[in-house]
Amino acid sequence: MAKPKKLIISAAVTGAIHTPTMSPYFPASPEEIARQAIDAANAGAAVVHIHARREDGMPVGDFATFRRILTAIKQETNAVIGITTGGANGMSTEERFSVIEEFQPEMASANGGSMNFCYHKLASHLGQPKHDWELPYVTRTYDNVFKNTFQDMEYCIRTMNRCGTLPEYEVFDYGQLSNLAYFQKEGIITQPIYIQFVPGVMGGFPMRSEAMLFMIDQAKKLLGNDIQYSTVAGGRRMFRYSTMMALLGGNVRVGMEDGLYINPAGELAVSNAAQVQKIRGILEALDYEIATPQEARELLHLKGGEHVNF
């Protein structure tokens, strides 16, 4: 009998949706992002997924801020460091994709298509914002299209192929699986397929158990049974959907990019590490073994941390 594969825990540390006012524990500055990524890795996350923010918490994509964060993390942990090409609302596609050639990470997000990416209702969580940028940043998403044309996606995939960066395909809706199937058929996708399902975004597929079952089934039928996958589980339902993904043969992801909470009652997580510790405890109680960073590299066929440009 084949030994079950070990599970990869990813921690998405800060993202580009939440703002500093929403939680006093939220990692908003470059130093806080790096520190929480390191702590999450020490707690058991084999992969840390990184967005950049300036000192006041505003999401940015400039190289200097990214390098400051990435270098600090790499100096203290052997975790796989993945970075975003989703960037933040308001960034151009050129800004979002330029980080791949600059840093040549082991992994990076690659979005599965364009969509109406809306989270304007988070404004109700702001009360009196700490910073002037927060309220307009959130509310303008009601008139926002997250642009990822076929030309954009092809450029992104080819760039990652050239840089030896594994695409982490973020799939927000059913039709985006067909987009990936097109690139696979055309021979543009040349690396193993790793999907990060992203349910629950206003404009995408709903976060429901039956929806996840359907998406996994269709992904395998369209892209092959050897794909690997995980899911973003936003809000207070993070741990139940992450656990469901493990039970369905996938890996797991937690982190303050996805949800600020530690339980469904609305208690705020004090750190990304606390979320990693909780999901690790759940998985180990279910007799799963947790992958180390090196084991994650082997499972995902990554090039190794010595081949990045930071």
PDB file of C-alpha atoms in Angstrom:
ATOM      1  CA  MET A   1       0.000   0.000   0.000  1.00  0.00           C
ATOM      2  CA  ALA A   2       1.392   3.381  -1.037  1.00  0.00           C
ATOM      3  CA  LYS A   3       2.217   5.736   1.789  1.00  0.00           C
ATOM      4  CA  PRO A   4      -0.061   8.840   1.791  1.00  0.00           C
ATOM      5  CA  LYS A   5       1.717  11.994   0.683  1.00  0.00           C
ATOM      6  CA  LYS A   6       2.500  14.598   3.282  1.00  0.00           C
ATOM      7  CA  LEU A   7       0.377  17.747   3.348  1.00  0.00           C
ATOM      8  CA  ILE A   8       1.757  21.161   2.509  1.00  0.00           C
ATOM      9  CA  ILE A   9       0.611  24.013   4.738  1.00  0.00           C
ATOM     10  CA  SER A  10       0.761  27.445   3.104  1.00  0.00           C
ATOM     11  CA  ALA A  11       0.405  30.726   4.986  1.00  0.00           C
ATOM     12  CA  ALA A  12      -0.847  33.717   2.996  1.00  0.00           C
ATOM     13  CA  VAL A  13       0.511  36.376   5.300  1.00  0.00           C
ATOM     14  CA  THR A  14      -1.077  39.707   4.395  1.00  0.00           C
ATOM     15  CA  GLY A  15      -2.695  39.849   0.936  1.00  0.00           C
ATOM     16  CA  ALA A  16      -4.109  43.010  -0.586  1.00  0.00           C
ATOM     17  CA  ILE A  17      -7.712  43.059   0.666  1.00  0.00           C
ATOM     18  CA  HIS A  18      -7.713  43.591   4.424  1.00  0.00           C
ATOM     19  CA  THR A  19      -6.596  46.905   5.888  1.00  0.00           C
ATOM     20  CA  PRO A  20      -4.867  47.785   9.179  1.00  0.00           C
ATOM     21  CA  THR A  21      -8.044  49.062  10.842  1.00  0.00           C
ATOM     22  CA  MET A  22      -9.716  45.650  10.587  1.00  0.00           C
ATOM     23  CA  SER A  23      -7.435  43.970  13.138  1.00  0.00           C
ATOM     24  CA  PRO A  24      -4.753  45.207  15.560  1.00  0.00           C
ATOM     25  CA  TYR A  25      -2.832  41.992  14.822  1.00  0.00           C
ATOM     26  CA  PHE A  26      -2.787  42.411  11.053  1.00  0.00           C
ATOM     27  CA  PRO A  27       0.759  42.542   9.562  1.00  0.00           C
ATOM     28  CA  ALA A  28       0.697  45.876   7.762  1.00  0.00           C
ATOM     29  CA  SER A  29       4.307  47.102   7.509  1.00  0.00           C
ATOM     30  CA  PRO A  30       7.217  45.394   5.731  1.00  0.00           C
ATOM     31  CA  GLU A  31       8.765  44.442   9.080  1.00  0.00           C
ATOM     32  CA  GLU A  32       5.510  42.964  10.388  1.00  0.00           C
ATOM     33  CA  ILE A  33       4.940  40.995   7.178  1.00  0.00           C
ATOM     34  CA  ALA A  34       8.436  39.499   7.303  1.00  0.00           C
ATOM     35  CA  ARG A  35       8.233  38.704  11.016  1.00  0.00           C
ATOM     36  CA  GLN A  36       4.842  37.024  10.748  1.00  0.00           C
ATOM     37  CA  ALA A  37       5.973  35.031   7.701  1.00  0.00           C
ATOM     38  CA  ILE A  38       9.002  33.758   9.611  1.00  0.00           C
ATOM     39  CA  ASP A  39       6.876  32.867  12.639  1.00  0.00           C
ATOM     40  CA  ALA A  40       4.336  31.078  10.428  1.00  0.00           C
ATOM     41  CA  ALA A  41       7.141  29.047   8.858  1.00  0.00           C
ATOM     42  CA  ASN A  42       8.479  28.149  12.290  1.00  0.00           C
ATOM     43  CA  ALA A  43       4.961  27.035  13.256  1.00  0.00           C
ATOM     44  CA  GLY A  44       4.821  24.569  10.348  1.00  0.00           C
ATOM     45  CA  ALA A  45       4.039  26.423   7.125  1.00  0.00           C
ATOM     46  CA  ALA A  46       6.225  25.015   4.342  1.00  0.00           C
ATOM     47  CA  VAL A  47       5.143  27.841   2.000  1.00  0.00           C
ATOM     48  CA  VAL A  48       4.617  31.528   2.745  1.00  0.00           C
ATOM     49  CA  HIS A  49       2.727  33.627   0.184  1.00  0.00           C
ATOM     50  CA  ILE A  50       3.770  37.276   0.133  1.00  0.00           C
ATOM     51  CA  HIS A  51       2.257  40.599  -0.884  1.00  0.00           C
ATOM     52  CA  ALA A  52       4.112  43.864  -0.208  1.00  0.00           C
ATOM     53  CA  ARG A  53       2.825  46.834   1.788  1.00  0.00           C
ATOM     54  CA  ARG A  54       4.347  50.169   2.694  1.00  0.00           C
ATOM     55  CA  GLU A  55       4.724  51.430   6.286  1.00  0.00           C
ATOM     56  CA  ASP A  56       1.080  52.580   6.577  1.00  0.00           C
ATOM     57  CA  GLY A  57      -0.211  49.234   5.285  1.00  0.00           C
ATOM     58  CA  MET A  58      -1.069  50.356   1.750  1.00  0.00           C
ATOM     59  CA  PRO A  59      -0.460  47.473  -0.723  1.00  0.00           C
ATOM     60  CA  VAL A  60       2.339  48.273  -3.162  1.00  0.00           C
ATOM     61  CA  GLY A  61       4.336  46.499  -5.840  1.00  0.00           C
ATOM     62  CA  ASP A  62       7.641  48.357  -5.884  1.00  0.00           C
ATOM     63  CA  PHE A  63      10.801  46.275  -5.991  1.00  0.00           C
ATOM     64  CA  ALA A  64      12.483  47.929  -3.016  1.00  0.00           C
ATOM     65  CA  THR A  65       9.653  47.065  -0.620  1.00  0.00           C
ATOM     66  CA  PHE A  66       9.331  43.537  -1.969  1.00  0.00           C
ATOM     67  CA  ARG A  67      13.084  42.911  -1.723  1.00  0.00           C
ATOM     68  CA  ARG A  68      13.154  44.198   1.840  1.00  0.00           C
ATOM     69  CA  ILE A  69      10.463  41.699   2.850  1.00  0.00           C
ATOM     70  CA  LEU A  70      11.710  38.731   0.811  1.00  0.00           C
ATOM     71  CA  THR A  71      15.320  39.084   1.935  1.00  0.00           C
ATOM     72  CA  ALA A  72      14.357  39.307   5.606  1.00  0.00           C
ATOM     73  CA  ILE A  73      12.268  36.127   5.351  1.00  0.00           C
ATOM     74  CA  LYS A  74      14.927  34.181   3.453  1.00  0.00           C
ATOM     75  CA  GLN A  75      17.594  35.076   6.010  1.00  0.00           C
ATOM     76  CA  GLU A  76      15.672  33.366   8.825  1.00  0.00           C
ATOM     77  CA  THR A  77      13.787  30.457   7.278  1.00  0.00           C
ATOM     78  CA  ASN A  78      14.078  27.770   4.626  1.00  0.00           C
ATOM     79  CA  ALA A  79      10.378  28.018   3.757  1.00  0.00           C
ATOM     80  CA  VAL A  80       9.303  28.245   0.119  1.00  0.00           C
ATOM     81  CA  ILE A  81       8.555  31.912  -0.589  1.00  0.00           C
ATOM     82  CA  GLY A  82       5.800  32.495  -3.123  1.00  0.00           C
ATOM     83  CA  ILE A  83       4.863  35.974  -4.289  1.00  0.00           C
ATOM     84  CA  THR A  84       1.792  37.541  -5.804  1.00  0.00           C
ATOM     85  CA  THR A  85       1.147  38.606  -9.371  1.00  0.00           C
ATOM     86  CA  GLY A  86      -2.352  39.650  -8.317  1.00  0.00           C
ATOM     87  CA  GLY A  87      -0.878  42.723  -6.681  1.00  0.00           C
ATOM     88  CA  ALA A  88      -3.576  45.082  -5.448  1.00  0.00           C
ATOM     89  CA  ASN A  89      -6.554  46.854  -6.946  1.00  0.00           C
ATOM     90  CA  GLY A  90      -5.411  49.799  -9.035  1.00  0.00           C
ATOM     91  CA  MET A  91      -2.117  48.229 -10.179  1.00  0.00           C
ATOM     92  CA  SER A  92      -1.405  47.792 -13.883  1.00  0.00           C
ATOM     93  CA  THR A  93      -0.737  44.343 -15.323  1.00  0.00           C
ATOM     94  CA  GLU A  94       2.854  45.440 -16.001  1.00  0.00           C
ATOM     95  CA  GLU A  95       3.362  46.281 -12.319  1.00  0.00           C
ATOM     96  CA  ARG A  96       1.844  42.990 -11.209  1.00  0.00           C
ATOM     97  CA  PHE A  97       3.924  40.746 -13.483  1.00  0.00           C
ATOM     98  CA  SER A  98       7.252  42.592 -13.282  1.00  0.00           C
ATOM     99  CA  VAL A  99       8.084  41.013  -9.912  1.00  0.00           C
ATOM    100  CA  ILE A 100       8.573  37.595 -11.548  1.00  0.00           C
ATOM    101  CA  GLU A 101      11.519  38.570 -13.731  1.00  0.00           C
ATOM    102  CA  GLU A 102      12.949  40.740 -10.978  1.00  0.00           C
ATOM    103  CA  PHE A 103      12.890  38.161  -8.164  1.00  0.00           C
ATOM    104  CA  GLN A 104      12.496  34.807  -9.978  1.00  0.00           C
ATOM    105  CA  PRO A 105      10.788  33.145  -6.991  1.00  0.00           C
ATOM    106  CA  GLU A 106      10.155  29.425  -6.616  1.00  0.00           C
ATOM    107  CA  MET A 107       6.383  29.974  -6.828  1.00  0.00           C
ATOM    108  CA  ALA A 108       4.034  32.818  -7.734  1.00  0.00           C
ATOM    109  CA  SER A 109       0.319  33.265  -8.212  1.00  0.00           C
ATOM    110  CA  ALA A 110      -1.026  33.165 -11.770  1.00  0.00           C
ATOM    111  CA  ASN A 111      -4.617  34.252 -12.145  1.00  0.00           C
ATOM    112  CA  GLY A 112      -7.034  32.143 -14.143  1.00  0.00           C
ATOM    113  CA  GLY A 113      -8.963  34.937 -15.831  1.00  0.00           C
ATOM    114  CA  SER A 114     -10.656  38.312 -15.549  1.00  0.00           C
ATOM    115  CA  MET A 115     -13.478  38.831 -13.058  1.00  0.00           C
ATOM    116  CA  ASN A 116     -15.480  41.366 -11.107  1.00  0.00           C
ATOM    117  CA  PHE A 117     -13.424  41.295  -7.894  1.00  0.00           C
ATOM    118  CA  CYS A 118     -15.495  43.146  -5.335  1.00  0.00           C
ATOM    119  CA  TYR A 119     -15.155  43.528  -1.567  1.00  0.00           C
ATOM    120  CA  HIS A 120     -16.760  46.928  -0.996  1.00  0.00           C
ATOM    121  CA  LYS A 121     -18.823  45.605   1.925  1.00  0.00           C
ATOM    122  CA  LEU A 122     -15.671  45.354   4.026  1.00  0.00           C
ATOM    123  CA  ALA A 123     -16.108  49.102   4.490  1.00  0.00           C
ATOM    124  CA  SER A 124     -18.539  48.250   7.287  1.00  0.00           C
ATOM    125  CA  HIS A 125     -15.589  46.855   9.284  1.00  0.00           C
ATOM    126  CA  LEU A 126     -13.640  50.095   9.161  1.00  0.00           C
ATOM    127  CA  GLY A 127     -15.488  52.415  11.557  1.00  0.00           C
ATOM    128  CA  GLN A 128     -12.944  55.195  11.980  1.00  0.00           C
ATOM    129  CA  PRO A 129     -10.105  54.180   9.633  1.00  0.00           C
ATOM    130  CA  LYS A 130      -6.528  54.592  10.822  1.00  0.00           C
ATOM    131  CA  HIS A 131      -5.437  55.798   7.384  1.00  0.00           C
ATOM    132  CA  ASP A 132      -7.072  57.969   4.732  1.00  0.00           C
ATOM    133  CA  TRP A 133      -6.419  55.429   1.961  1.00  0.00           C
ATOM    134  CA  GLU A 134      -8.426  52.564   3.483  1.00  0.00           C
ATOM    135  CA  LEU A 135     -12.062  53.528   2.827  1.00  0.00           C
ATOM    136  CA  PRO A 136     -11.678  54.550  -0.853  1.00  0.00           C
ATOM    137  CA  TYR A 137      -9.404  51.546  -1.448  1.00  0.00           C
ATOM    138  CA  VAL A 138     -12.151  49.162  -0.349  1.00  0.00           C
ATOM    139  CA  THR A 139     -15.229  50.935  -1.743  1.00  0.00           C
ATOM    140  CA  ARG A 140     -13.863  51.453  -5.263  1.00  0.00           C
ATOM    141  CA  THR A 141     -13.911  47.700  -5.868  1.00  0.00           C
ATOM    142  CA  TYR A 142     -17.653  47.971  -6.590  1.00  0.00           C
ATOM    143  CA  ASP A 143     -16.568  49.361  -9.978  1.00  0.00           C
ATOM    144  CA  ASN A 144     -13.513  47.162 -10.438  1.00  0.00           C
ATOM    145  CA  VAL A 145     -12.623  44.511 -13.025  1.00  0.00           C
ATOM    146  CA  PHE A 146      -9.607  42.358 -12.182  1.00  0.00           C
ATOM    147  CA  LYS A 147      -8.050  42.194 -15.657  1.00  0.00           C
ATOM    148  CA  ASN A 148      -6.389  38.970 -16.800  1.00  0.00           C
ATOM    149  CA  THR A 149      -6.898  38.639 -20.550  1.00  0.00           C
ATOM    150  CA  PHE A 150      -5.654  35.629 -22.497  1.00  0.00           C
ATOM    151  CA  GLN A 151      -2.709  37.758 -23.620  1.00  0.00           C
ATOM    152  CA  ASP A 152      -1.971  38.699 -19.992  1.00  0.00           C
ATOM    153  CA  MET A 153      -2.180  35.098 -18.858  1.00  0.00           C
ATOM    154  CA  GLU A 154       0.042  33.799 -21.658  1.00  0.00           C
ATOM    155  CA  TYR A 155       2.665  36.427 -20.864  1.00  0.00           C
ATOM    156  CA  CYS A 156       2.518  35.531 -17.174  1.00  0.00           C
ATOM    157  CA  ILE A 157       2.826  31.773 -17.762  1.00  0.00           C
ATOM    158  CA  ARG A 158       5.636  32.097 -20.300  1.00  0.00           C
ATOM    159  CA  THR A 159       7.533  34.435 -17.980  1.00  0.00           C
ATOM    160  CA  MET A 160       7.241  31.954 -15.124  1.00  0.00           C
ATOM    161  CA  ASN A 161       8.351  29.090 -17.369  1.00  0.00           C
ATOM    162  CA  ARG A 162      11.416  31.077 -18.373  1.00  0.00           C
ATOM    163  CA  CYS A 163      12.247  31.992 -14.764  1.00  0.00           C
ATOM    164  CA  GLY A 164      11.681  28.508 -13.362  1.00  0.00           C
ATOM    165  CA  THR A 165       8.823  29.793 -11.212  1.00  0.00           C
ATOM    166  CA  LEU A 166       5.926  27.406 -10.580  1.00  0.00           C
ATOM    167  CA  PRO A 167       2.564  29.064 -11.349  1.00  0.00           C
ATOM    168  CA  GLU A 168       0.044  28.768  -8.536  1.00  0.00           C
ATOM    169  CA  TYR A 169      -3.110  29.106 -10.626  1.00  0.00           C
ATOM    170  CA  GLU A 170      -5.747  31.059  -8.730  1.00  0.00           C
ATOM    171  CA  VAL A 171      -9.154  29.934  -9.971  1.00  0.00           C
ATOM    172  CA  PHE A 172     -12.090  32.140  -8.993  1.00  0.00           C
ATOM    173  CA  ASP A 173     -14.792  30.662 -11.230  1.00  0.00           C
ATOM    174  CA  TYR A 174     -15.636  27.583 -13.283  1.00  0.00           C
ATOM    175  CA  GLY A 175     -14.828  29.078 -16.690  1.00  0.00           C
ATOM    176  CA  GLN A 176     -11.280  29.760 -15.588  1.00  0.00           C
ATOM    177  CA  LEU A 177     -10.601  26.011 -15.624  1.00  0.00           C
ATOM    178  CA  SER A 178     -11.319  26.093 -19.343  1.00  0.00           C
ATOM    179  CA  ASN A 179      -8.812  28.933 -19.694  1.00  0.00           C
ATOM    180  CA  LEU A 180      -6.128  26.727 -18.148  1.00  0.00           C
ATOM    181  CA  ALA A 181      -7.168  23.806 -20.340  1.00  0.00           C
ATOM    182  CA  TYR A 182      -6.633  26.009 -23.394  1.00  0.00           C
ATOM    183  CA  PHE A 183      -3.085  26.907 -22.337  1.00  0.00           C
ATOM    184  CA  GLN A 184      -2.368  23.284 -21.509  1.00  0.00           C
ATOM    185  CA  LYS A 185      -3.603  22.126 -24.941  1.00  0.00           C
ATOM    186  CA  GLU A 186      -1.530  24.816 -26.689  1.00  0.00           C
ATOM    187  CA  GLY A 187       1.601  23.655 -24.884  1.00  0.00           C
ATOM    188  CA  ILE A 188       2.029  26.987 -23.098  1.00  0.00           C
ATOM    189  CA  ILE A 189       1.663  25.338 -19.699  1.00  0.00           C
ATOM    190  CA  THR A 190       4.811  23.246 -19.399  1.00  0.00           C
ATOM    191  CA  GLN A 191       5.109  22.831 -15.616  1.00  0.00           C
ATOM    192  CA  PRO A 192       3.034  20.667 -13.242  1.00  0.00           C
ATOM    193  CA  ILE A 193      -0.365  22.212 -12.518  1.00  0.00           C
ATOM    194  CA  TYR A 194      -0.999  23.535  -9.034  1.00  0.00           C
ATOM    195  CA  ILE A 195      -4.397  25.176  -8.469  1.00  0.00           C
ATOM    196  CA  GLN A 196      -5.407  27.476  -5.644  1.00  0.00           C
ATOM    197  CA  PHE A 197      -9.204  27.576  -5.708  1.00  0.00           C
ATOM    198  CA  VAL A 198     -10.566  30.933  -4.540  1.00  0.00           C
ATOM    199  CA  PRO A 199     -14.259  30.619  -3.623  1.00  0.00           C
ATOM    200  CA  GLY A 200     -16.420  33.180  -1.909  1.00  0.00           C
ATOM    201  CA  VAL A 201     -15.278  36.334  -3.700  1.00  0.00           C
ATOM    202  CA  MET A 202     -18.179  38.546  -4.789  1.00  0.00           C
ATOM    203  CA  GLY A 203     -18.017  37.897  -8.539  1.00  0.00           C
ATOM    204  CA  GLY A 204     -16.736  34.307  -8.320  1.00  0.00           C
ATOM    205  CA  PHE A 205     -18.003  30.856  -7.394  1.00  0.00           C
ATOM    206  CA  PRO A 206     -19.585  30.429  -3.930  1.00  0.00           C
ATOM    207  CA  MET A 207     -17.871  28.945  -0.910  1.00  0.00           C
ATOM    208  CA  ARG A 208     -19.963  25.821  -0.458  1.00  0.00           C
ATOM    209  CA  SER A 209     -18.988  22.190  -0.029  1.00  0.00           C
ATOM    210  CA  GLU A 210     -20.836  21.086  -3.161  1.00  0.00           C
ATOM    211  CA  ALA A 211     -19.196  23.858  -5.180  1.00  0.00           C
ATOM    212  CA  MET A 212     -15.744  22.706  -4.086  1.00  0.00           C
ATOM    213  CA  LEU A 213     -16.520  19.097  -4.950  1.00  0.00           C
ATOM    214  CA  PHE A 214     -17.700  20.174  -8.406  1.00  0.00           C
ATOM    215  CA  MET A 215     -14.631  22.338  -9.038  1.00  0.00           C
ATOM    216  CA  ILE A 216     -12.172  19.611  -8.038  1.00  0.00           C
ATOM    217  CA  ASP A 217     -13.998  17.042 -10.162  1.00  0.00           C
ATOM    218  CA  GLN A 218     -14.058  19.323 -13.200  1.00  0.00           C
ATOM    219  CA  ALA A 219     -10.438  20.390 -12.739  1.00  0.00           C
ATOM    220  CA  LYS A 220      -9.330  16.745 -12.860  1.00  0.00           C
ATOM    221  CA  LYS A 221     -11.490  16.014 -15.896  1.00  0.00           C
ATOM    222  CA  LEU A 222     -10.188  19.056 -17.785  1.00  0.00           C
ATOM    223  CA  LEU A 223      -6.560  19.115 -16.646  1.00  0.00           C
ATOM    224  CA  GLY A 224      -5.722  15.570 -15.525  1.00  0.00           C
ATOM    225  CA  ASN A 225      -5.829  13.520 -12.354  1.00  0.00           C
ATOM    226  CA  ASP A 226      -2.238  14.369 -11.473  1.00  0.00           C
ATOM    227  CA  ILE A 227      -2.956  18.029 -10.681  1.00  0.00           C
ATOM    228  CA  GLN A 228      -2.339  19.301  -7.150  1.00  0.00           C
ATOM    229  CA  TYR A 229      -4.591  21.803  -5.440  1.00  0.00           C
ATOM    230  CA  SER A 230      -5.535  23.751  -2.356  1.00  0.00           C
ATOM    231  CA  THR A 231      -8.110  26.385  -1.520  1.00  0.00           C
ATOM    232  CA  VAL A 232      -8.392  29.866  -0.108  1.00  0.00           C
ATOM    233  CA  ALA A 233     -10.979  29.738   2.665  1.00  0.00           C
ATOM    234  CA  GLY A 234     -11.953  33.300   3.417  1.00  0.00           C
ATOM    235  CA  GLY A 235     -13.462  34.663   6.591  1.00  0.00           C
ATOM    236  CA  ARG A 236     -14.490  32.656   9.629  1.00  0.00           C
ATOM    237  CA  ARG A 237     -14.823  29.324   7.799  1.00  0.00           C
ATOM    238  CA  MET A 238     -11.112  28.985   7.102  1.00  0.00           C
ATOM    239  CA  PHE A 239     -10.386  25.887   9.157  1.00  0.00           C
ATOM    240  CA  ARG A 240     -13.353  23.762   8.121  1.00  0.00           C
ATOM    241  CA  TYR A 241     -12.750  24.345   4.396  1.00  0.00           C
ATOM    242  CA  SER A 242      -8.999  23.882   4.743  1.00  0.00           C
ATOM    243  CA  THR A 243      -9.666  20.565   6.486  1.00  0.00           C
ATOM    244  CA  MET A 244     -12.150  19.592   3.794  1.00  0.00           C
ATOM    245  CA  MET A 245      -9.471  20.230   1.178  1.00  0.00           C
ATOM    246  CA  ALA A 246      -7.085  17.888   2.993  1.00  0.00           C
ATOM    247  CA  LEU A 247      -9.763  15.197   3.132  1.00  0.00           C
ATOM    248  CA  LEU A 248     -10.273  15.609  -0.622  1.00  0.00           C
ATOM    249  CA  GLY A 249      -6.628  14.975  -1.429  1.00  0.00           C
ATOM    250  CA  GLY A 250      -5.391  18.554  -1.542  1.00  0.00           C
ATOM    251  CA  ASN A 251      -3.040  20.734   0.467  1.00  0.00           C
ATOM    252  CA  VAL A 252      -4.115  23.462   2.891  1.00  0.00           C
ATOM    253  CA  ARG A 253      -3.802  27.224   3.149  1.00  0.00           C
ATOM    254  CA  VAL A 254      -4.466  29.598   6.028  1.00  0.00           C
ATOM    255  CA  GLY A 255      -3.328  33.150   6.757  1.00  0.00           C
ATOM    256  CA  MET A 256      -4.501  36.689   7.327  1.00  0.00           C
ATOM    257  CA  GLU A 257      -4.801  37.339   3.606  1.00  0.00           C
ATOM    258  CA  ASP A 258      -7.760  34.970   3.665  1.00  0.00           C
ATOM    259  CA  GLY A 259      -9.294  35.545   7.089  1.00  0.00           C
ATOM    260  CA  LEU A 260      -8.586  37.533  10.235  1.00  0.00           C
ATOM    261  CA  TYR A 261     -10.174  35.050  12.633  1.00  0.00           C
ATOM    262  CA  ILE A 262      -9.217  32.052  14.708  1.00  0.00           C
ATOM    263  CA  ASN A 263     -12.758  30.667  15.131  1.00  0.00           C
ATOM    264  CA  PRO A 264     -16.305  31.100  13.746  1.00  0.00           C
ATOM    265  CA  ALA A 265     -17.335  33.167  16.772  1.00  0.00           C
ATOM    266  CA  GLY A 266     -15.334  36.062  15.371  1.00  0.00           C
ATOM    267  CA  GLU A 267     -12.324  35.976  17.713  1.00  0.00           C
ATOM    268  CA  LEU A 268      -9.418  37.636  15.926  1.00  0.00           C
ATOM    269  CA  ALA A 269      -6.288  35.592  15.296  1.00  0.00           C
ATOM    270  CA  VAL A 270      -3.304  37.112  17.064  1.00  0.00           C
ATOM    271  CA  SER A 271      -0.947  36.073  14.245  1.00  0.00           C
ATOM    272  CA  ASN A 272      -0.519  34.018  11.108  1.00  0.00           C
ATOM    273  CA  ALA A 273       1.452  31.551  13.231  1.00  0.00           C
ATOM    274  CA  ALA A 274      -1.605  31.005  15.446  1.00  0.00           C
ATOM    275  CA  GLN A 275      -3.637  30.042  12.390  1.00  0.00           C
ATOM    276  CA  VAL A 276      -0.883  27.681  11.215  1.00  0.00           C
ATOM    277  CA  GLN A 277      -0.688  26.087  14.655  1.00  0.00           C
ATOM    278  CA  LYS A 278      -4.436  25.513  14.692  1.00  0.00           C
ATOM    279  CA  ILE A 279      -4.662  23.878  11.262  1.00  0.00           C
ATOM    280  CA  ARG A 280      -1.556  21.821  11.968  1.00  0.00           C
ATOM    281  CA  GLY A 281      -3.160  20.529  15.163  1.00  0.00           C
ATOM    282  CA  ILE A 282      -6.335  19.595  13.295  1.00  0.00           C
ATOM    283  CA  LEU A 283      -4.430  17.779  10.554  1.00  0.00           C
ATOM    284  CA  GLU A 284      -2.171  15.899  12.932  1.00  0.00           C
ATOM    285  CA  ALA A 285      -5.206  14.851  14.990  1.00  0.00           C
ATOM    286  CA  LEU A 286      -6.525  13.346  11.740  1.00  0.00           C
ATOM    287  CA  ASP A 287      -3.247  11.435  11.336  1.00  0.00           C
ATOM    288  CA  TYR A 288      -1.873  13.522   8.487  1.00  0.00           C
ATOM    289  CA  GLU A 289       1.861  14.155   8.250  1.00  0.00           C
ATOM    290  CA  ILE A 290       2.991  17.711   7.552  1.00  0.00           C
ATOM    291  CA  ALA A 291       5.542  18.414   4.828  1.00  0.00           C
ATOM    292  CA  THR A 292       8.753  20.259   5.601  1.00  0.00           C
ATOM    293  CA  PRO A 293       9.880  23.005   3.184  1.00  0.00           C
ATOM    294  CA  GLN A 294      12.249  20.579   1.461  1.00  0.00           C
ATOM    295  CA  GLU A 295       9.521  17.957   1.139  1.00  0.00           C
ATOM    296  CA  ALA A 296       7.192  20.617  -0.282  1.00  0.00           C
ATOM    297  CA  ARG A 297       9.829  21.462  -2.892  1.00  0.00           C
ATOM    298  CA  GLU A 298       9.974  17.821  -3.915  1.00  0.00           C
ATOM    299  CA  LEU A 299       6.186  17.436  -4.028  1.00  0.00           C
ATOM    300  CA  LEU A 300       5.756  20.592  -6.125  1.00  0.00           C
ATOM    301  CA  HIS A 301       8.884  20.073  -8.278  1.00  0.00           C
ATOM    302  CA  LEU A 302      10.381  23.433  -7.304  1.00  0.00           C
ATOM    303  CA  LYS A 303      13.820  24.664  -8.288  1.00  0.00           C
ATOM    304  CA  GLY A 304      15.071  25.404  -4.762  1.00  0.00           C
ATOM    305  CA  GLY A 305      15.644  28.536  -2.738  1.00  0.00           C
ATOM    306  CA  GLU A 306      19.231  28.921  -3.957  1.00  0.00           C
ATOM    307  CA  HIS A 307      17.942  29.764  -7.450  1.00  0.00           C
ATOM    308  CA  VAL A 308      15.867  32.849  -6.599  1.00  0.00           C
ATOM    309  CA  ASN A 309      16.985  36.458  -7.096  1.00  0.00           C
ATOM    310  CA  PHE A 310      16.700  37.806  -3.561  1.00  0.00           C
TER     311      PHE A 310
END
